[in-house]
């Protein structure tokens, strides 16, 4: 009888989707940056109409705009960031880190972890944009996946669904670029709405400090 009740309970949980939804699985040490309902703790720069919140997702669609996380005064230096992402066809987006708020334009500070499975730009999802460019497509459009960025010391690892694509070790003598720094430092995170033809969905945005 106990075994039968346990089986019923498992079926009930699975029917509700809890077992399949990573947002409902406990990840020790991680803190959620998005409450699933609003953009509290976040700040949009240009073209605020490019961002909406619906069904527990942040959706970027429209003219160039960046959504910066402003909910913590302490900058992020060493961390593991995990973001669940879904792209629609021919869509481009990005996840910035070690960046800081700016009123307009492509973020100058930090790095962009690319989000792009079928857009015209050959730099695909998981690229550390213009630092380590990934040309293979690892995930299809219209399917949720998890993009993970780990920064520790002078190393950056990018993972797609727990598969590490590469480990980048920053050279000791590297100097920041003038237009885009692309140098390990500290800062916050930002999401990218790239263009009116792109639609990218983000949810379950969580981070664990490794300091």
XYZ file of N, CA and C in Angstrom:
633
model
N 0.833 -1.201 0.000
C 0.000 0.000 0.000
C 0.873 1.259 0.000
N 1.930 1.274 0.864
C 2.829 2.423 0.931
C 3.505 2.654 -0.414
N 3.901 1.555 -1.083
C 4.565 1.671 -2.383
C 3.611 2.262 -3.419
N 2.339 1.865 -3.356
C 1.334 2.383 -4.285
C 1.130 3.873 -4.078
N 1.042 4.316 -2.805
C 0.864 5.741 -2.511
C 2.057 6.551 -2.989
N 3.265 6.001 -2.805
C 4.466 6.698 -3.250
C 4.461 6.857 -4.768
N 4.009 5.826 -5.478
C 3.960 5.888 -6.938
C 2.967 6.935 -7.399
N 1.808 6.998 -6.706
C 0.788 7.995 -7.040
C 1.339 9.401 -6.848
N 2.092 9.588 -5.746
C 2.664 10.909 -5.459
C 3.638 11.335 -6.547
N 4.468 10.402 -7.002
C 5.435 10.702 -8.063
C 4.719 11.092 -9.345
N 3.664 10.350 -9.703
C 2.894 10.654 -10.903
C 2.277 12.035 -10.806
N 1.746 12.374 -9.607
C 1.112 13.672 -9.404
C 2.112 14.802 -9.585
N 3.306 14.652 -9.017
C 4.343 15.673 -9.155
C 4.731 15.851 -10.611
N 4.941 14.740 -11.311
C 5.350 14.824 -12.710
C 4.264 15.450 -13.565
N 2.974 15.150 -13.249
C 1.888 15.717 -14.036
C 1.805 17.216 -13.895
N 2.272 17.751 -12.772
C 2.293 19.196 -12.575
C 3.510 19.842 -13.216
N 4.444 19.036 -13.663
C 5.611 19.559 -14.346
C 6.748 19.930 -13.429
N 6.628 19.703 -12.131
C 7.664 20.112 -11.181
C 8.978 19.400 -11.437
N 8.905 18.104 -11.720
C 10.142 17.346 -11.885
C 10.905 17.766 -13.128
N 10.165 18.266 -14.133
C 10.805 18.613 -15.398
C 11.275 20.054 -15.459
N 10.789 20.893 -14.569
C 11.083 22.322 -14.635
C 12.277 22.651 -13.755
N 13.418 23.068 -14.362
C 14.603 23.358 -13.549
C 14.389 24.493 -12.568
N 13.420 25.369 -12.828
C 13.161 26.490 -11.920
C 12.667 26.012 -10.568
N 12.107 24.785 -10.523
C 11.569 24.247 -9.285
C 12.529 23.282 -8.599
N 13.710 23.119 -9.127
C 14.694 22.245 -8.521
C 15.669 23.074 -7.693
N 15.917 22.658 -6.470
C 16.779 23.385 -5.553
C 18.227 23.330 -6.025
N 18.846 24.503 -6.133
C 20.251 24.598 -6.483
C 20.951 25.307 -5.333
N 21.686 24.556 -4.559
C 22.261 25.068 -3.319
C 23.207 26.234 -3.575
N 23.009 27.301 -2.820
C 23.882 28.457 -2.888
C 23.495 29.489 -3.923
N 22.521 29.197 -4.766
C 22.116 30.126 -5.813
C 21.011 31.064 -5.334
N 21.070 32.292 -5.809
C 20.077 33.321 -5.487
C 19.393 33.738 -6.778
N 18.060 33.822 -6.743
C 17.300 34.246 -7.912
C 17.406 35.764 -8.082
N 17.658 36.220 -9.310
C 17.747 37.643 -9.615
C 16.456 38.191 -10.230
N 15.565 37.309 -10.645
C 14.302 37.689 -11.296
C 13.166 37.034 -10.545
N 12.190 37.853 -10.106
C 11.096 37.324 -9.280
C 10.003 36.633 -10.085
N 10.107 36.636 -11.409
C 9.126 35.958 -12.242
C 7.878 36.761 -12.528
N 7.766 37.950 -11.924
C 6.545 38.746 -12.064
C 6.797 40.164 -12.557
N 7.979 40.700 -12.240
C 8.245 42.111 -12.523
C 9.727 42.303 -12.819
N 10.080 43.538 -13.149
C 11.480 43.883 -13.371
C 12.067 44.604 -12.167
N 11.524 44.316 -10.989
C 12.097 44.871 -9.758
C 13.555 44.431 -9.641
N 14.441 45.394 -9.395
C 15.856 45.096 -9.298
C 16.589 45.201 -10.622
N 15.859 45.512 -11.686
C 16.445 45.635 -13.011
C 16.198 47.043 -13.564
N 17.042 47.491 -14.474
C 16.897 48.828 -15.058
C 17.129 48.758 -16.567
N 16.151 49.274 -17.325
C 16.241 49.306 -18.783
C 16.904 50.607 -19.198
N 17.770 50.545 -20.215
C 18.320 51.805 -20.722
C 17.435 52.332 -21.852
N 17.838 52.240 -23.091
C 17.052 52.797 -24.197
C 15.939 51.843 -24.623
N 14.909 52.398 -25.272
C 13.807 51.626 -25.851
C 13.157 50.657 -24.858
N 12.577 51.169 -23.780
C 11.982 50.286 -22.768
C 10.854 49.402 -23.293
N 10.253 49.784 -24.410
C 9.172 48.969 -24.972
C 9.683 47.634 -25.508
N 10.982 47.455 -25.585
C 11.548 46.194 -26.071
C 11.499 45.077 -25.028
N 11.028 45.392 -23.815
C 11.028 44.402 -22.739
C 9.627 44.198 -22.176
N 9.246 42.944 -21.984
C 7.999 42.600 -21.323
C 8.245 41.440 -20.368
N 7.365 41.314 -19.382
C 7.365 40.168 -18.468
C 6.037 39.448 -18.645
N 6.103 38.159 -18.950
C 4.888 37.390 -19.193
C 5.134 35.932 -18.842
N 4.197 35.344 -18.100
C 4.253 33.913 -17.764
C 5.586 33.504 -17.142
N 6.110 34.356 -16.263
C 7.341 34.029 -15.568
C 8.598 34.196 -16.400
N 8.479 34.899 -17.521
C 9.619 35.101 -18.418
C 9.883 36.583 -18.629
N 11.138 36.927 -18.894
C 11.503 38.224 -19.432
C 11.689 38.028 -20.932
N 10.983 38.831 -21.724
C 11.036 38.684 -23.178
C 11.650 39.940 -23.784
N 12.709 39.749 -24.545
C 13.349 40.837 -25.261
C 12.971 40.798 -26.728
N 12.261 41.834 -27.187
C 11.840 41.909 -28.595
C 11.666 43.372 -28.962
N 12.448 43.854 -29.909
C 12.305 45.242 -30.333
C 13.643 45.883 -30.617
N 13.641 47.199 -30.674
C 14.860 47.943 -30.953
C 15.901 47.675 -29.871
N 17.160 47.900 -30.229
C 18.266 47.630 -29.303
C 17.991 48.204 -27.921
N 18.164 47.343 -26.913
C 17.962 47.753 -25.527
C 18.670 46.759 -24.626
N 19.102 47.243 -23.474
C 19.760 46.369 -22.509
C 19.119 46.533 -21.139
N 18.943 45.406 -20.490
C 18.290 45.334 -19.190
C 19.342 44.947 -18.158
N 19.670 45.887 -17.271
C 20.771 45.712 -16.316
C 20.248 45.306 -14.943
N 20.930 44.339 -14.315
C 20.576 43.970 -12.954
C 21.174 44.991 -11.988
N 20.300 45.619 -11.188
C 20.719 46.676 -10.264
C 20.291 46.364 -8.829
N 19.972 45.098 -8.567
C 19.388 44.726 -7.295
C 20.376 44.404 -6.195
N 21.679 44.595 -6.430
C 22.691 44.293 -5.421
C 23.804 45.324 -5.543
N 24.101 46.006 -4.449
C 25.149 47.031 -4.481
C 26.552 46.435 -4.580
N 26.702 45.188 -4.153
C 28.016 44.552 -4.204
C 28.264 44.005 -5.605
N 29.336 44.426 -6.275
C 29.596 43.918 -7.632
C 29.901 42.428 -7.626
N 29.638 41.800 -8.755
C 29.920 40.378 -8.934
C 31.281 40.227 -9.595
N 32.145 39.441 -8.962
C 33.488 39.207 -9.488
C 33.664 37.743 -9.863
N 33.751 36.868 -8.877
C 33.808 35.426 -9.107
C 32.423 34.846 -8.834
N 31.876 34.116 -9.798
C 30.484 33.671 -9.663
C 30.190 32.540 -10.648
N 29.048 31.908 -10.427
C 28.441 31.017 -11.416
C 27.041 31.547 -11.695
N 26.787 31.944 -12.929
C 25.495 32.467 -13.355
C 24.821 31.436 -14.245
N 23.559 31.166 -13.967
C 22.776 30.245 -14.795
C 21.504 30.957 -15.251
N 21.237 30.897 -16.550
C 20.051 31.531 -17.126
C 19.372 30.547 -18.070
N 18.074 30.346 -17.894
C 17.314 29.534 -18.835
C 16.873 30.432 -19.985
N 17.137 29.985 -21.195
C 16.944 30.822 -22.388
C 16.191 30.032 -23.464
N 15.372 30.759 -24.223
C 14.732 30.181 -25.415
C 14.750 31.233 -26.517
N 15.246 30.862 -27.695
C 15.268 31.771 -28.835
C 14.180 31.389 -29.831
N 13.578 32.391 -30.446
C 12.722 32.137 -31.596
C 13.584 32.203 -32.853
N 13.038 31.814 -33.997
C 13.821 31.705 -35.222
C 14.478 33.034 -35.590
N 15.719 32.955 -36.040
C 16.482 34.115 -36.532
C 16.656 35.199 -35.470
N 16.835 34.782 -34.234
C 16.934 35.745 -33.124
C 18.341 35.818 -32.557
N 18.689 37.027 -32.143
C 19.992 37.310 -31.551
C 19.753 37.981 -30.201
N 20.593 37.652 -29.234
C 20.507 38.267 -27.911
C 21.830 38.086 -27.199
N 21.835 38.331 -25.909
C 23.076 38.166 -25.182
C 22.892 38.264 -23.690
N 23.881 37.757 -22.958
C 23.936 37.839 -21.499
C 25.277 38.471 -21.156
N 25.244 39.670 -20.603
C 26.473 40.385 -20.257
C 26.848 40.147 -18.799
N 28.155 40.164 -18.518
C 28.636 40.078 -17.146
C 29.875 40.947 -17.000
N 30.196 41.276 -15.753
C 31.266 42.241 -15.451
C 31.011 43.566 -16.185
N 29.735 43.917 -16.322
C 29.377 45.136 -17.015
C 28.847 46.155 -16.020
N 28.445 47.325 -16.510
C 27.810 48.334 -15.662
C 26.837 49.133 -16.501
N 25.876 49.755 -15.819
C 24.802 50.452 -16.520
C 25.344 51.580 -17.383
N 24.763 51.700 -18.587
C 25.007 52.860 -19.444
C 23.694 53.208 -20.133
N 23.506 54.482 -20.461
C 22.215 54.968 -20.941
C 21.821 54.416 -22.305
N 22.801 54.165 -23.175
C 22.477 53.699 -24.518
C 23.693 53.006 -25.135
N 23.445 52.348 -26.259
C 24.534 51.708 -26.990
C 24.827 50.296 -26.524
N 25.705 49.630 -27.280
C 26.162 48.293 -26.889
C 27.055 48.444 -25.654
N 26.844 47.635 -24.623
C 27.631 47.796 -23.392
C 29.133 47.750 -23.636
N 29.811 48.749 -23.112
C 31.264 48.846 -23.280
C 31.998 47.919 -22.324
N 31.472 47.767 -21.119
C 32.222 47.074 -20.069
C 31.843 45.598 -19.994
N 32.851 44.778 -19.722
C 32.626 43.362 -19.507
C 32.575 42.542 -20.786
N 31.900 41.383 -20.675
C 31.824 40.415 -21.755
C 30.363 40.132 -22.094
N 30.156 39.647 -23.322
C 28.841 39.155 -23.735
C 28.921 37.660 -23.997
N 28.090 36.889 -23.281
C 27.885 35.484 -23.608
C 26.765 35.451 -24.641
N 27.112 35.049 -25.841
C 26.200 35.158 -26.972
C 24.992 34.250 -26.854
N 23.854 34.743 -27.352
C 22.613 33.977 -27.494
C 22.213 34.091 -28.961
N 22.381 33.023 -29.730
C 22.100 33.072 -31.167
C 22.212 31.670 -31.739
N 21.072 31.096 -32.121
C 21.072 29.749 -32.691
C 20.833 29.714 -34.194
N 20.311 30.811 -34.771
C 20.016 30.786 -36.207
C 20.067 32.165 -36.859
N 20.469 33.190 -36.117
C 20.586 34.536 -36.659
C 21.742 34.602 -37.659
N 21.779 35.644 -38.476
C 22.811 35.770 -39.495
C 24.227 35.874 -38.975
N 24.405 36.392 -37.751
C 25.738 36.457 -37.151
C 26.249 35.039 -36.926
N 27.444 34.735 -37.425
C 27.966 33.363 -37.322
C 28.383 32.998 -35.899
N 28.501 33.963 -35.002
C 28.922 33.678 -33.625
C 27.716 33.145 -32.849
N 27.765 31.866 -32.534
C 26.597 31.163 -32.005
C 26.539 31.194 -30.476
N 25.413 30.675 -29.984
C 25.169 30.588 -28.549
C 26.362 29.967 -27.831
N 26.757 30.626 -26.743
C 27.883 30.160 -25.953
C 29.173 30.885 -26.247
N 29.211 31.638 -27.354
C 30.413 32.418 -27.655
C 30.676 33.439 -26.558
N 31.925 33.653 -26.255
C 32.356 34.808 -25.474
C 32.696 35.841 -26.539
N 31.756 36.706 -26.826
C 31.721 37.456 -28.075
C 33.048 38.147 -28.393
N 33.578 37.793 -29.552
C 34.834 38.333 -30.085
C 36.050 38.042 -29.206
N 35.905 37.102 -28.280
C 37.032 36.611 -27.487
C 37.234 35.127 -27.789
N 36.185 34.348 -27.583
C 36.154 32.943 -28.008
C 34.848 32.758 -28.773
N 34.924 32.677 -30.087
C 33.722 32.577 -30.912
C 33.398 31.123 -31.222
N 32.183 30.721 -30.869
C 31.684 29.372 -31.130
C 30.888 29.414 -32.430
N 31.232 28.577 -33.397
C 30.542 28.600 -34.684
C 29.539 27.446 -34.824
N 29.604 26.452 -33.934
C 28.658 25.339 -33.975
C 27.361 25.724 -33.248
N 26.248 25.183 -33.736
C 24.956 25.389 -33.076
C 24.704 24.209 -32.152
N 24.618 24.479 -30.852
C 24.495 23.402 -29.861
C 23.057 23.178 -29.394
N 22.172 24.146 -29.614
C 20.775 24.004 -29.192
C 19.872 24.596 -30.275
N 18.671 24.051 -30.456
C 17.769 24.562 -31.492
C 16.941 25.729 -30.986
N 16.355 26.467 -31.920
C 15.375 27.486 -31.554
C 14.136 26.833 -30.946
N 13.374 27.657 -30.222
C 12.081 27.238 -29.645
C 12.215 26.082 -28.655
N 13.352 25.999 -28.003
C 13.567 24.990 -26.963
C 14.366 25.613 -25.829
N 13.894 25.425 -24.602
C 14.602 25.980 -23.454
C 15.928 25.268 -23.244
N 16.929 26.031 -22.898
C 18.223 25.479 -22.513
C 18.793 26.354 -21.400
N 19.818 25.873 -20.724
C 20.467 26.639 -19.666
C 21.853 27.065 -20.127
N 22.089 28.373 -20.059
C 23.407 28.927 -20.388
C 24.079 29.306 -19.070
N 25.256 28.771 -18.845
C 25.986 28.967 -17.595
C 27.300 29.675 -17.871
N 27.593 30.678 -17.046
C 28.872 31.379 -17.106
C 29.533 31.266 -15.739
N 30.756 30.769 -15.702
C 31.517 30.660 -14.460
C 32.769 31.516 -14.586
N 32.968 32.414 -13.635
C 34.176 33.241 -13.593
C 34.883 32.974 -12.276
N 36.154 32.618 -12.356
C 36.961 32.370 -11.162
C 38.395 32.766 -11.466
N 38.861 33.802 -10.780
C 40.214 34.274 -11.041
C 40.338 34.817 -12.447
N 41.288 34.278 -13.217
C 41.492 34.745 -14.585
C 40.857 33.820 -15.617
N 39.917 32.962 -15.184
C 39.319 31.977 -16.089
C 37.808 32.161 -16.210
N 37.314 31.910 -17.428
C 35.879 31.946 -17.724
C 35.506 30.640 -18.408
N 34.457 30.006 -17.916
C 33.909 28.795 -18.531
C 32.473 29.092 -18.946
N 32.115 28.718 -20.164
C 30.729 28.833 -20.627
C 30.206 27.433 -20.889
N 29.021 27.156 -20.346
C 28.383 25.854 -20.529
C 27.008 26.026 -21.169
N 26.612 25.040 -21.951
C 25.258 24.939 -22.478
C 24.693 23.617 -21.996
N 23.625 23.692 -21.196
C 23.026 22.474 -20.618
C 24.087 21.601 -19.941
N 24.927 22.229 -19.134
C 25.964 21.559 -18.342
C 27.123 21.010 -19.166
N 27.126 21.244 -20.472
C 28.272 20.852 -21.295
C 29.195 22.058 -21.452
N 30.429 21.937 -20.980
C 31.389 23.032 -21.106
C 31.840 23.156 -22.554
N 31.693 24.362 -23.109
C 32.121 24.611 -24.480
C 33.609 24.949 -24.542
N 34.102 25.648 -23.514
C 35.513 26.027 -23.482
C 35.856 26.584 -22.113
N 37.153 26.703 -21.855
C 37.672 27.426 -20.701
C 38.648 28.471 -21.222
N 38.341 29.721 -20.965
C 39.183 30.819 -21.423
C 40.032 31.305 -20.261
N 41.337 31.370 -20.477
C 42.261 31.913 -19.480
C 42.779 33.250 -19.996
N 42.487 34.305 -19.280
C 42.879 35.634 -19.734
C 44.384 35.835 -19.563
N 45.071 36.300 -20.605
C 46.516 36.573 -20.488
C 46.793 37.636 -19.431
N 47.896 37.488 -18.728
C 48.220 38.403 -17.631
C 48.431 39.834 -18.106
N 48.937 39.999 -19.313
C 49.267 41.340 -19.796
C 48.168 41.955 -20.666
N 46.962 41.349 -20.669
C 45.881 41.867 -21.500
C 45.416 43.235 -21.010
N 45.271 44.182 -21.919
C 44.777 45.513 -21.585
C 43.348 45.658 -22.113
N 42.497 46.439 -21.422
C 41.119 46.625 -21.894
C 41.097 47.268 -23.280
N 40.131 46.876 -24.114
C 39.943 47.521 -25.403
C 39.334 48.897 -25.218
N 39.479 49.744 -26.203
C 38.955 51.106 -26.102
C 37.442 51.146 -26.310
N 36.927 50.372 -27.289
C 35.495 50.382 -27.560
C 34.744 49.419 -26.650
N 35.295 48.232 -26.460
C 34.717 47.231 -25.562
C 35.861 46.659 -24.720
N 35.719 46.682 -23.399
C 36.851 46.295 -22.545
C 37.203 44.825 -22.686
N 36.185 43.949 -22.601
C 36.398 42.498 -22.712
C 37.577 42.037 -21.860
N 37.539 42.489 -20.605
C 38.591 42.141 -19.648
C 37.954 41.764 -18.319
N 38.467 40.703 -17.693
C 37.943 40.257 -16.406
C 38.143 41.357 -15.373
N 37.048 41.682 -14.681
C 37.070 42.759 -13.688
C 36.023 42.444 -12.631
N 34.975 43.228 -12.576
C 33.820 42.992 -11.717
C 32.690 43.873 -12.238
N 31.470 43.601 -11.787
C 30.353 44.413 -12.252
C 29.042 43.686 -12.070
N 28.078 44.000 -12.931
C 26.764 43.401 -12.833
C 26.460 42.621 -14.105
N 25.171 42.248 -14.273
C 24.726 41.471 -15.424
C 23.752 42.300 -16.259
N 23.609 41.946 -17.523
C 22.625 42.592 -18.384
C 22.146 41.606 -19.433
N 20.885 41.768 -19.829
C 20.297 40.990 -20.912
C 20.144 41.899 -22.123
N 20.172 41.313 -23.302
C 20.147 42.103 -24.531
C 18.911 41.821 -25.382
N 18.231 42.912 -25.787
C 17.270 42.869 -26.889
C 18.027 43.423 -28.094
N 18.232 42.616 -29.107
C 19.194 42.951 -30.171
C 18.599 43.782 -31.303
N 17.395 43.403 -31.769
C 16.804 44.070 -32.929
C 15.330 43.688 -33.025
N 14.523 44.438 -33.808
C 13.086 44.150 -33.889
C 12.749 42.771 -34.434
N 13.661 42.153 -35.192
C 13.388 40.827 -35.733
C 13.748 39.679 -34.806
N 14.286 39.992 -33.637
C 14.723 38.965 -32.690
C 13.798 38.899 -31.486
N 13.467 37.686 -31.050
C 12.687 37.470 -29.830
C 13.399 36.426 -28.984
N 13.818 36.824 -27.785
C 14.531 35.926 -26.888
C 13.829 35.923 -25.533
N 13.629 34.736 -24.974
C 12.961 34.545 -23.686
C 14.006 34.170 -22.638
N 13.905 34.784 -21.449
C 14.804 34.492 -20.329
C 13.969 34.178 -19.092
N 14.401 33.221 -18.290
C 13.750 32.961 -17.002
C 14.745 32.257 -16.087
N 14.319 32.101 -14.821
C 15.122 31.349 -13.850
C 16.565 31.848 -13.848
N 16.729 33.123 -13.624
C 18.053 33.770 -13.627
C 18.615 33.692 -12.213
N 19.668 32.935 -12.020
C 20.185 32.711 -10.666
C 21.708 32.753 -10.668
N 22.261 33.118 -9.515
C 23.706 33.280 -9.429
C 24.196 32.793 -8.078
N 25.418 32.286 -8.074
C 26.101 31.908 -6.825
C 27.461 32.582 -6.826
N 27.717 33.370 -5.803
C 29.037 34.010 -5.670
C 30.075 32.959 -5.301
N 31.250 33.103 -5.874
C 32.360 32.188 -5.605
C 33.503 32.912 -4.898
N 33.247 34.095 -4.374
C 34.284 34.874 -3.678
C 34.737 34.148 -2.416
